[in-house]
PDB file of C-alpha atoms in Angstrom:
ATOM      1  CA  UNK I1236      -0.443 -29.394  -6.043  1.00  0.00           C
ATOM      2  CA  UNK I1237      -1.977 -32.900  -5.687  1.00  0.00           C
ATOM      3  CA  UNK I1238      -2.289 -33.426  -9.388  1.00  0.00           C
ATOM      4  CA  UNK I1239       1.537 -32.961  -9.932  1.00  0.00           C
ATOM      5  CA  UNK I1240       2.347 -35.010  -6.836  1.00  0.00           C
ATOM      6  CA  UNK I1241       0.085 -37.899  -8.166  1.00  0.00           C
ATOM      7  CA  UNK I1242       1.792 -37.536 -11.559  1.00  0.00           C
ATOM      8  CA  UNK I1243       5.423 -37.598  -9.803  1.00  0.00           C
ATOM      9  CA  UNK I1244       4.281 -40.785  -7.998  1.00  0.00           C
ATOM     10  CA  UNK I1245       3.121 -42.360 -11.233  1.00  0.00           C
ATOM     11  CA  UNK I1246       6.393 -41.585 -12.907  1.00  0.00           C
ATOM     12  CA  UNK I1247       8.407 -42.956  -9.927  1.00  0.00           C
ATOM     13  CA  UNK I1248       6.258 -46.165 -10.206  1.00  0.00           C
ATOM     14  CA  UNK I1249       6.907 -46.313 -13.877  1.00  0.00           C
ATOM     15  CA  UNK I1250      10.582 -45.766 -13.379  1.00  0.00           C
ATOM     16  CA  UNK I1251      10.812 -48.561 -10.761  1.00  0.00           C
ATOM     17  CA  UNK I1252       8.781 -51.026 -13.099  1.00  0.00           C
ATOM     18  CA  UNK I1253      10.641 -49.919 -16.210  1.00  0.00           C
ATOM     19  CA  UNK I1254       7.321 -49.409 -17.851  1.00  0.00           C
ATOM     20  CA  UNK I1255       6.610 -48.875 -21.466  1.00  0.00           C
ATOM     21  CA  UNK I1256       3.310 -47.061 -21.147  1.00  0.00           C
ATOM     22  CA  UNK I1257       2.435 -43.911 -19.060  1.00  0.00           C
ATOM     23  CA  UNK I1258      -0.938 -42.309 -18.900  1.00  0.00           C
ATOM     24  CA  UNK I1259      -0.797 -38.760 -17.472  1.00  0.00           C
ATOM     25  CA  UNK I1260      -4.039 -37.549 -19.070  1.00  0.00           C
ATOM     26  CA  UNK I1261      -6.863 -35.468 -17.465  1.00  0.00           C
ATOM     27  CA  UNK I1262      -4.611 -34.265 -14.645  1.00  0.00           C
ATOM     28  CA  UNK I1263      -4.883 -30.433 -15.045  1.00  0.00           C
ATOM     29  CA  UNK I1264      -0.978 -30.269 -15.467  1.00  0.00           C
ATOM     30  CA  UNK I1265       0.496 -26.974 -16.588  1.00  0.00           C
ATOM     31  CA  UNK I1266       3.857 -28.511 -17.056  1.00  0.00           C
ATOM     32  CA  UNK I1267       4.962 -32.280 -16.908  1.00  0.00           C
ATOM     33  CA  UNK I1268       7.152 -33.247 -14.001  1.00  0.00           C
ATOM     34  CA  UNK I1269      10.859 -32.969 -14.936  1.00  0.00           C
ATOM     35  CA  UNK I1270      11.388 -36.552 -13.812  1.00  0.00           C
ATOM     36  CA  UNK I1271       9.465 -37.549 -16.921  1.00  0.00           C
ATOM     37  CA  UNK I1272      12.795 -37.329 -18.860  1.00  0.00           C
ATOM     38  CA  UNK I1273      14.131 -40.301 -16.914  1.00  0.00           C
ATOM     39  CA  UNK I1274      11.566 -42.787 -18.421  1.00  0.00           C
ATOM     40  CA  UNK I1275      13.868 -43.923 -21.297  1.00  0.00           C
ATOM     41  CA  UNK I1276      12.141 -47.101 -21.699  1.00  0.00           C
ATOM     42  CA  UNK I1277       8.800 -45.422 -22.544  1.00  0.00           C
ATOM     43  CA  UNK I1278       7.054 -46.363 -25.761  1.00  0.00           C
ATOM     44  CA  UNK I1279       3.525 -44.896 -25.257  1.00  0.00           C
ATOM     45  CA  UNK I1280       2.770 -41.568 -23.500  1.00  0.00           C
ATOM     46  CA  UNK I1281      -0.557 -39.979 -23.043  1.00  0.00           C
ATOM     47  CA  UNK I1282      -0.578 -36.415 -22.001  1.00  0.00           C
ATOM     48  CA  UNK I1283      -3.822 -35.426 -23.407  1.00  0.00           C
ATOM     49  CA  UNK I1284      -6.457 -33.219 -21.597  1.00  0.00           C
ATOM     50  CA  UNK I1285      -4.190 -31.227 -19.415  1.00  0.00           C
ATOM     51  CA  UNK I1286      -3.408 -27.589 -19.440  1.00  0.00           C
ATOM     52  CA  UNK I1287      -0.060 -27.773 -21.016  1.00  0.00           C
ATOM     53  CA  UNK I1288       0.895 -24.187 -22.194  1.00  0.00           C
ATOM     54  CA  UNK I1289       4.616 -24.654 -22.878  1.00  0.00           C
ATOM     55  CA  UNK I1290       5.982 -27.559 -25.172  1.00  0.00           C
ATOM     56  CA  UNK I1291       7.009 -30.276 -23.038  1.00  0.00           C
ATOM     57  CA  UNK I1292      10.724 -30.585 -23.755  1.00  0.00           C
ATOM     58  CA  UNK I1293      11.056 -33.531 -21.422  1.00  0.00           C
ATOM     59  CA  UNK I1294       9.740 -35.863 -24.044  1.00  0.00           C
ATOM     60  CA  UNK I1295      12.798 -35.453 -26.277  1.00  0.00           C
ATOM     61  CA  UNK I1296      14.713 -37.623 -23.747  1.00  0.00           C
ATOM     62  CA  UNK I1297      12.295 -40.573 -24.567  1.00  0.00           C
ATOM     63  CA  UNK I1298      14.139 -41.815 -27.540  1.00  0.00           C
ATOM     64  CA  UNK I1299      12.116 -45.044 -27.697  1.00  0.00           C
ATOM     65  CA  UNK I1300       8.816 -43.499 -27.886  1.00  0.00           C
ATOM     66  CA  UNK I1301       6.528 -44.775 -30.524  1.00  0.00           C
ATOM     67  CA  UNK I1302       3.144 -43.111 -29.598  1.00  0.00           C
ATOM     68  CA  UNK I1303       2.752 -39.513 -28.290  1.00  0.00           C
ATOM     69  CA  UNK I1304      -0.846 -38.108 -27.433  1.00  0.00           C
ATOM     70  CA  UNK I1305      -0.918 -34.418 -26.634  1.00  0.00           C
ATOM     71  CA  UNK I1306      -4.500 -33.647 -27.561  1.00  0.00           C
ATOM     72  CA  UNK I1307      -6.747 -31.049 -25.864  1.00  0.00           C
ATOM     73  CA  UNK I1308      -3.901 -28.821 -24.180  1.00  0.00           C
ATOM     74  CA  UNK I1309      -3.115 -25.165 -24.762  1.00  0.00           C
ATOM     75  CA  UNK I1310       0.023 -25.811 -26.841  1.00  0.00           C
ATOM     76  CA  UNK I1311       0.886 -22.963 -29.458  1.00  0.00           C
ATOM     77  CA  UNK I1312       4.096 -24.736 -30.476  1.00  0.00           C
ATOM     78  CA  UNK I1313       5.506 -28.443 -30.311  1.00  0.00           C
ATOM     79  CA  UNK I1314       8.706 -29.141 -28.547  1.00  0.00           C
ATOM     80  CA  UNK I1315      11.715 -27.949 -30.546  1.00  0.00           C
ATOM     81  CA  UNK I1316      13.741 -30.985 -31.520  1.00  0.00           C
ATOM     82  CA  UNK I1317      10.674 -33.265 -31.860  1.00  0.00           C
ATOM     83  CA  UNK I1318      12.112 -34.496 -35.036  1.00  0.00           C
ATOM     84  CA  UNK I1319      14.685 -36.483 -32.868  1.00  0.00           C
ATOM     85  CA  UNK I1320      12.000 -39.082 -31.759  1.00  0.00           C
ATOM     86  CA  UNK I1321      12.920 -41.384 -34.704  1.00  0.00           C
ATOM     87  CA  UNK I1322      10.780 -44.289 -33.637  1.00  0.00           C
ATOM     88  CA  UNK I1323       7.625 -42.225 -33.261  1.00  0.00           C
ATOM     89  CA  UNK I1324       4.882 -43.933 -35.472  1.00  0.00           C
ATOM     90  CA  UNK I1325       1.905 -42.152 -34.033  1.00  0.00           C
ATOM     91  CA  UNK I1326       1.554 -38.417 -33.172  1.00  0.00           C
ATOM     92  CA  UNK I1327      -1.694 -36.763 -32.025  1.00  0.00           C
ATOM     93  CA  UNK I1328      -1.732 -33.044 -31.329  1.00  0.00           C
ATOM     94  CA  UNK I1329      -5.514 -32.311 -31.835  1.00  0.00           C
ATOM     95  CA  UNK I1330      -7.379 -29.440 -30.231  1.00  0.00           C
ATOM     96  CA  UNK I1331      -4.306 -27.345 -29.570  1.00  0.00           C
ATOM     97  CA  UNK I1332      -4.088 -23.575 -30.930  1.00  0.00           C
ATOM     98  CA  UNK I1333      -1.060 -24.474 -33.000  1.00  0.00           C
ATOM     99  CA  UNK I1334      -1.853 -22.558 -36.256  1.00  0.00           C
ATOM    100  CA  UNK I1335       1.227 -24.241 -37.872  1.00  0.00           C
ATOM    101  CA  UNK I1336       3.176 -27.613 -37.683  1.00  0.00           C
ATOM    102  CA  UNK I1337       7.003 -27.293 -37.428  1.00  0.00           C
ATOM    103  CA  UNK I1338       9.171 -28.028 -40.368  1.00  0.00           C
ATOM    104  CA  UNK I1339      10.961 -30.633 -38.383  1.00  0.00           C
ATOM    105  CA  UNK I1340       7.846 -32.830 -38.279  1.00  0.00           C
ATOM    106  CA  UNK I1341       9.300 -34.086 -41.606  1.00  0.00           C
ATOM    107  CA  UNK I1342      12.205 -35.772 -39.616  1.00  0.00           C
ATOM    108  CA  UNK I1343       9.671 -38.170 -38.086  1.00  0.00           C
ATOM    109  CA  UNK I1344      10.160 -40.564 -40.909  1.00  0.00           C
ATOM    110  CA  UNK I1345       8.623 -43.634 -38.937  1.00  0.00           C
ATOM    111  CA  UNK I1346       5.271 -41.809 -38.519  1.00  0.00           C
ATOM    112  CA  UNK I1347       2.265 -43.938 -39.685  1.00  0.00           C
ATOM    113  CA  UNK I1348      -0.432 -41.765 -38.144  1.00  0.00           C
ATOM    114  CA  UNK I1349      -0.692 -38.049 -37.703  1.00  0.00           C
ATOM    115  CA  UNK I1350      -3.716 -36.450 -36.013  1.00  0.00           C
ATOM    116  CA  UNK I1351      -3.966 -32.543 -36.028  1.00  0.00           C
ATOM    117  CA  UNK I1352      -7.668 -31.882 -35.858  1.00  0.00           C
ATOM    118  CA  UNK I1353      -8.999 -28.478 -34.815  1.00  0.00           C
ATOM    119  CA  UNK I1354      -5.580 -26.851 -34.511  1.00  0.00           C
ATOM    120  CA  UNK I1355      -6.359 -23.702 -36.349  1.00  0.00           C
ATOM    121  CA  UNK I1356      -3.872 -24.689 -38.875  1.00  0.00           C
ATOM    122  CA  UNK I1357      -3.399 -22.266 -41.742  1.00  0.00           C
ATOM    123  CA  UNK I1358      -0.844 -24.217 -43.692  1.00  0.00           C
ATOM    124  CA  UNK I1359       1.266 -27.443 -43.843  1.00  0.00           C
ATOM    125  CA  UNK I1360       5.042 -27.375 -44.011  1.00  0.00           C
ATOM    126  CA  UNK I1361       6.550 -28.770 -47.340  1.00  0.00           C
ATOM    127  CA  UNK I1362       8.408 -31.272 -45.223  1.00  0.00           C
ATOM    128  CA  UNK I1363       5.263 -33.290 -44.498  1.00  0.00           C
ATOM    129  CA  UNK I1364       6.227 -34.805 -48.046  1.00  0.00           C
ATOM    130  CA  UNK I1365       9.014 -36.721 -46.310  1.00  0.00           C
ATOM    131  CA  UNK I1366       6.598 -38.744 -44.150  1.00  0.00           C
ATOM    132  CA  UNK I1367       6.701 -41.566 -46.734  1.00  0.00           C
ATOM    133  CA  UNK I1368       5.210 -44.163 -44.320  1.00  0.00           C
ATOM    134  CA  UNK I1369       2.188 -42.195 -43.410  1.00  0.00           C
ATOM    135  CA  UNK I1370      -1.068 -44.194 -43.700  1.00  0.00           C
ATOM    136  CA  UNK I1371      -3.626 -42.092 -41.718  1.00  0.00           C
ATOM    137  CA  UNK I1372      -3.889 -38.232 -41.480  1.00  0.00           C
ATOM    138  CA  UNK I1373      -6.678 -36.521 -39.774  1.00  0.00           C
ATOM    139  CA  UNK I1374      -6.461 -32.550 -40.521  1.00  0.00           C
ATOM    140  CA  UNK I1375     -10.179 -31.779 -40.266  1.00  0.00           C
ATOM    141  CA  UNK I1376     -11.564 -28.487 -38.733  1.00  0.00           C
ATOM    142  CA  UNK I1377      -8.616 -26.268 -39.547  1.00  0.00           C
ATOM    143  CA  UNK I1378      -8.219 -23.343 -41.979  1.00  0.00           C
ATOM    144  CA  UNK I1379      -6.203 -24.936 -44.805  1.00  0.00           C
ATOM    145  CA  UNK I1380      -6.739 -23.286 -48.043  1.00  0.00           C
ATOM    146  CA  UNK I1381      -3.987 -25.281 -49.962  1.00  0.00           C
ATOM    147  CA  UNK I1382      -1.937 -28.357 -49.433  1.00  0.00           C
ATOM    148  CA  UNK I1383       1.846 -28.173 -50.445  1.00  0.00           C
ATOM    149  CA  UNK I1384       2.787 -29.814 -53.743  1.00  0.00           C
ATOM    150  CA  UNK I1385       4.955 -32.253 -51.685  1.00  0.00           C
ATOM    151  CA  UNK I1386       1.946 -33.777 -50.365  1.00  0.00           C
ATOM    152  CA  UNK I1387       1.725 -36.154 -53.312  1.00  0.00           C
ATOM    153  CA  UNK I1388       4.634 -37.977 -52.030  1.00  0.00           C
ATOM    154  CA  UNK I1389       2.683 -39.664 -49.415  1.00  0.00           C
ATOM    155  CA  UNK I1390       2.163 -42.718 -51.480  1.00  0.00           C
ATOM    156  CA  UNK I1391       1.299 -45.119 -48.560  1.00  0.00           C
ATOM    157  CA  UNK I1392      -1.573 -42.920 -47.526  1.00  0.00           C
ATOM    158  CA  UNK I1393      -4.806 -44.887 -47.110  1.00  0.00           C
ATOM    159  CA  UNK I1394      -7.108 -42.614 -45.094  1.00  0.00           C
ATOM    160  CA  UNK I1395      -7.389 -38.834 -45.208  1.00  0.00           C
ATOM    161  CA  UNK I1396      -9.681 -36.572 -43.573  1.00  0.00           C
ATOM    162  CA  UNK I1397      -9.477 -32.772 -44.730  1.00  0.00           C
ATOM    163  CA  UNK I1398     -13.275 -31.919 -43.904  1.00  0.00           C
ATOM    164  CA  UNK I1399     -14.095 -28.472 -42.752  1.00  0.00           C
ATOM    165  CA  UNK I1400     -11.125 -26.439 -44.277  1.00  0.00           C
ATOM    166  CA  UNK I1401     -10.971 -23.875 -46.884  1.00  0.00           C
ATOM    167  CA  UNK I1402      -9.707 -25.998 -49.922  1.00  0.00           C
ATOM    168  CA  UNK I1403     -11.038 -25.355 -53.361  1.00  0.00           C
ATOM    169  CA  UNK I1404      -8.361 -27.479 -55.335  1.00  0.00           C
ATOM    170  CA  UNK I1405      -6.014 -30.360 -54.620  1.00  0.00           C
ATOM    171  CA  UNK I1406      -2.216 -30.138 -55.654  1.00  0.00           C
ATOM    172  CA  UNK I1407      -1.383 -31.434 -59.108  1.00  0.00           C
ATOM    173  CA  UNK I1408      -0.364 -35.054 -59.167  1.00  0.00           C
ATOM    174  CA  UNK I1409      -2.592 -35.833 -56.086  1.00  0.00           C
ATOM    175  CA  UNK I1410      -3.773 -38.861 -58.150  1.00  0.00           C
ATOM    176  CA  UNK I1411      -0.375 -40.394 -57.252  1.00  0.00           C
ATOM    177  CA  UNK I1412      -1.779 -41.377 -54.015  1.00  0.00           C
ATOM    178  CA  UNK I1413      -2.627 -44.680 -55.259  1.00  0.00           C
ATOM    179  CA  UNK I1414      -3.108 -46.368 -51.877  1.00  0.00           C
ATOM    180  CA  UNK I1415      -5.826 -43.768 -50.769  1.00  0.00           C
ATOM    181  CA  UNK I1416      -9.104 -45.687 -49.939  1.00  0.00           C
ATOM    182  CA  UNK I1417     -10.969 -43.050 -48.064  1.00  0.00           C
ATOM    183  CA  UNK I1418     -11.089 -39.177 -48.698  1.00  0.00           C
ATOM    184  CA  UNK I1419     -13.174 -36.784 -46.820  1.00  0.00           C
ATOM    185  CA  UNK I1420     -13.392 -33.213 -48.376  1.00  0.00           C
ATOM    186  CA  UNK I1421     -16.630 -32.351 -46.802  1.00  0.00           C
ATOM    187  CA  UNK I1422     -17.361 -28.708 -45.888  1.00  0.00           C
ATOM    188  CA  UNK I1423     -14.742 -27.087 -48.122  1.00  0.00           C
ATOM    189  CA  UNK I1424     -14.966 -24.717 -51.092  1.00  0.00           C
ATOM    190  CA  UNK I1425     -14.717 -27.059 -54.071  1.00  0.00           C
ATOM    191  CA  UNK I1426     -16.765 -25.808 -56.968  1.00  0.00           C
ATOM    192  CA  UNK I1427     -16.088 -29.151 -58.984  1.00  0.00           C
ATOM    193  CA  UNK I1428     -15.050 -32.693 -58.234  1.00  0.00           C
ATOM    194  CA  UNK I1429     -11.171 -32.582 -58.913  1.00  0.00           C
ATOM    195  CA  UNK I1430     -10.463 -34.612 -62.085  1.00  0.00           C
ATOM    196  CA  UNK I1431      -7.385 -36.086 -60.546  1.00  0.00           C
ATOM    197  CA  UNK I1432      -9.427 -38.166 -58.184  1.00  0.00           C
ATOM    198  CA  UNK I1433     -10.750 -40.231 -61.002  1.00  0.00           C
ATOM    199  CA  UNK I1434      -7.280 -41.769 -61.471  1.00  0.00           C
ATOM    200  CA  UNK I1435      -7.161 -43.332 -58.029  1.00  0.00           C
ATOM    201  CA  UNK I1436      -7.575 -47.099 -58.350  1.00  0.00           C
ATOM    202  CA  UNK I1437      -7.870 -47.650 -54.610  1.00  0.00           C
ATOM    203  CA  UNK I1438     -10.475 -45.018 -53.741  1.00  0.00           C
ATOM    204  CA  UNK I1439     -13.640 -46.399 -52.391  1.00  0.00           C
ATOM    205  CA  UNK I1440     -15.282 -43.669 -50.533  1.00  0.00           C
ATOM    206  CA  UNK I1441     -15.269 -39.909 -51.429  1.00  0.00           C
ATOM    207  CA  UNK I1442     -17.113 -37.452 -49.126  1.00  0.00           C
ATOM    208  CA  UNK I1443     -17.818 -34.072 -50.831  1.00  0.00           C
ATOM    209  CA  UNK I1444     -20.854 -33.068 -48.932  1.00  0.00           C
ATOM    210  CA  UNK I1445     -21.347 -29.244 -48.208  1.00  0.00           C
ATOM    211  CA  UNK I1446     -19.048 -27.670 -50.897  1.00  0.00           C
ATOM    212  CA  UNK I1447     -20.137 -25.483 -53.900  1.00  0.00           C
ATOM    213  CA  UNK I1448     -20.332 -28.218 -56.558  1.00  0.00           C
ATOM    214  CA  UNK I1449     -22.756 -27.399 -59.364  1.00  0.00           C
ATOM    215  CA  UNK I1450     -22.234 -30.189 -61.837  1.00  0.00           C
ATOM    216  CA  UNK I1451     -20.526 -33.658 -62.354  1.00  0.00           C
ATOM    217  CA  UNK I1452     -19.524 -34.195 -66.003  1.00  0.00           C
ATOM    218  CA  UNK I1453     -20.215 -37.830 -67.404  1.00  0.00           C
ATOM    219  CA  UNK I1454     -16.594 -38.391 -68.169  1.00  0.00           C
ATOM    220  CA  UNK I1455     -15.690 -37.808 -64.637  1.00  0.00           C
ATOM    221  CA  UNK I1456     -18.365 -40.450 -63.452  1.00  0.00           C
ATOM    222  CA  UNK I1457     -16.691 -43.115 -65.537  1.00  0.00           C
ATOM    223  CA  UNK I1458     -13.590 -42.893 -63.464  1.00  0.00           C
ATOM    224  CA  UNK I1459     -15.610 -42.984 -60.296  1.00  0.00           C
ATOM    225  CA  UNK I1460     -17.450 -46.323 -61.032  1.00  0.00           C
ATOM    226  CA  UNK I1461     -15.236 -48.363 -58.655  1.00  0.00           C
ATOM    227  CA  UNK I1462     -16.499 -46.099 -55.691  1.00  0.00           C
ATOM    228  CA  UNK I1463     -18.809 -47.425 -53.152  1.00  0.00           C
ATOM    229  CA  UNK I1464     -19.863 -44.027 -52.080  1.00  0.00           C
ATOM    230  CA  UNK I1465     -19.572 -40.593 -53.603  1.00  0.00           C
ATOM    231  CA  UNK I1466     -21.454 -38.175 -51.153  1.00  0.00           C
ATOM    232  CA  UNK I1467     -22.447 -35.027 -52.937  1.00  0.00           C
ATOM    233  CA  UNK I1468     -25.237 -33.931 -50.557  1.00  0.00           C
ATOM    234  CA  UNK I1469     -25.695 -30.222 -49.553  1.00  0.00           C
ATOM    235  CA  UNK I1470     -24.237 -28.943 -52.763  1.00  0.00           C
ATOM    236  CA  UNK I1471     -25.909 -26.762 -55.469  1.00  0.00           C
ATOM    237  CA  UNK I1472     -25.918 -29.981 -57.640  1.00  0.00           C
ATOM    238  CA  UNK I1473     -29.284 -31.363 -56.258  1.00  0.00           C
ATOM    239  CA  UNK I1474     -31.040 -32.990 -59.451  1.00  0.00           C
ATOM    240  CA  UNK I1475     -30.203 -36.607 -60.609  1.00  0.00           C
ATOM    241  CA  UNK I1476     -30.000 -36.706 -64.275  1.00  0.00           C
ATOM    242  CA  UNK I1477     -32.170 -39.336 -65.752  1.00  0.00           C
ATOM    243  CA  UNK I1478     -29.268 -41.196 -67.202  1.00  0.00           C
ATOM    244  CA  UNK I1479     -27.621 -41.703 -63.909  1.00  0.00           C
ATOM    245  CA  UNK I1480     -29.893 -44.731 -63.504  1.00  0.00           C
ATOM    246  CA  UNK I1481     -28.023 -47.508 -61.479  1.00  0.00           C
ATOM    247  CA  UNK I1482     -25.442 -44.979 -60.012  1.00  0.00           C
ATOM    248  CA  UNK I1483     -26.856 -45.371 -56.539  1.00  0.00           C
ATOM    249  CA  UNK I1484     -23.475 -44.900 -54.950  1.00  0.00           C
ATOM    250  CA  UNK I1485     -23.666 -41.147 -55.815  1.00  0.00           C
ATOM    251  CA  UNK I1486     -25.693 -39.374 -52.910  1.00  0.00           C
ATOM    252  CA  UNK I1487     -27.367 -36.095 -53.870  1.00  0.00           C
ATOM    253  CA  UNK I1488     -29.946 -33.744 -52.503  1.00  0.00           C
TER     254      UNK I1488
END
């Protein structure tokens, strides 16, 4: 069809120019053209907002790839062998019905950003703990009820969004994530603010809106005084104790 022909033309063009960037988004593609595998110079590839059903194995030939965007397709699995993309530093697979991420995602050791929003994820592989260079992770709008214990090895992590999942606790040692600045746990099932979070020296914003939190002990507050925002709105805890005077960074009600 015309979309595939257009995509072929773009690929031929890129091949001729030895381009490092290719945008094949919004083209109604069910499969990428096989010629995609010839673009061995490619560093950034956008295949988002198509109709991909089968994992695009062609990308495995693109050994220099640094950014890969597969958002808004119909993928239930990622390409087998994706761990071989050793230069990949940003991977986005949001809004695909994946339910799980492959174990070999742990081989993408250069990864700085991982986005898997709204993928119906029920769990994360333990191998995610090998991604020591990760700085940003977006995992909101999934069905995660636990994080693997290995998650606490992501010591470069600065930004983490776990909103709208089914978490009620964090793994032991979560406080080891000493680089974490922003943490969003909105819309989960927490009944308390995890104690481990008060050990985090870099944490500035903690969002725990719309959980099941009924109290916040005073000794816990002492560990949070460096925060600029602790959002506890839409929880059963609604009344501000009189002695919280001056703690305006805590949002209630």
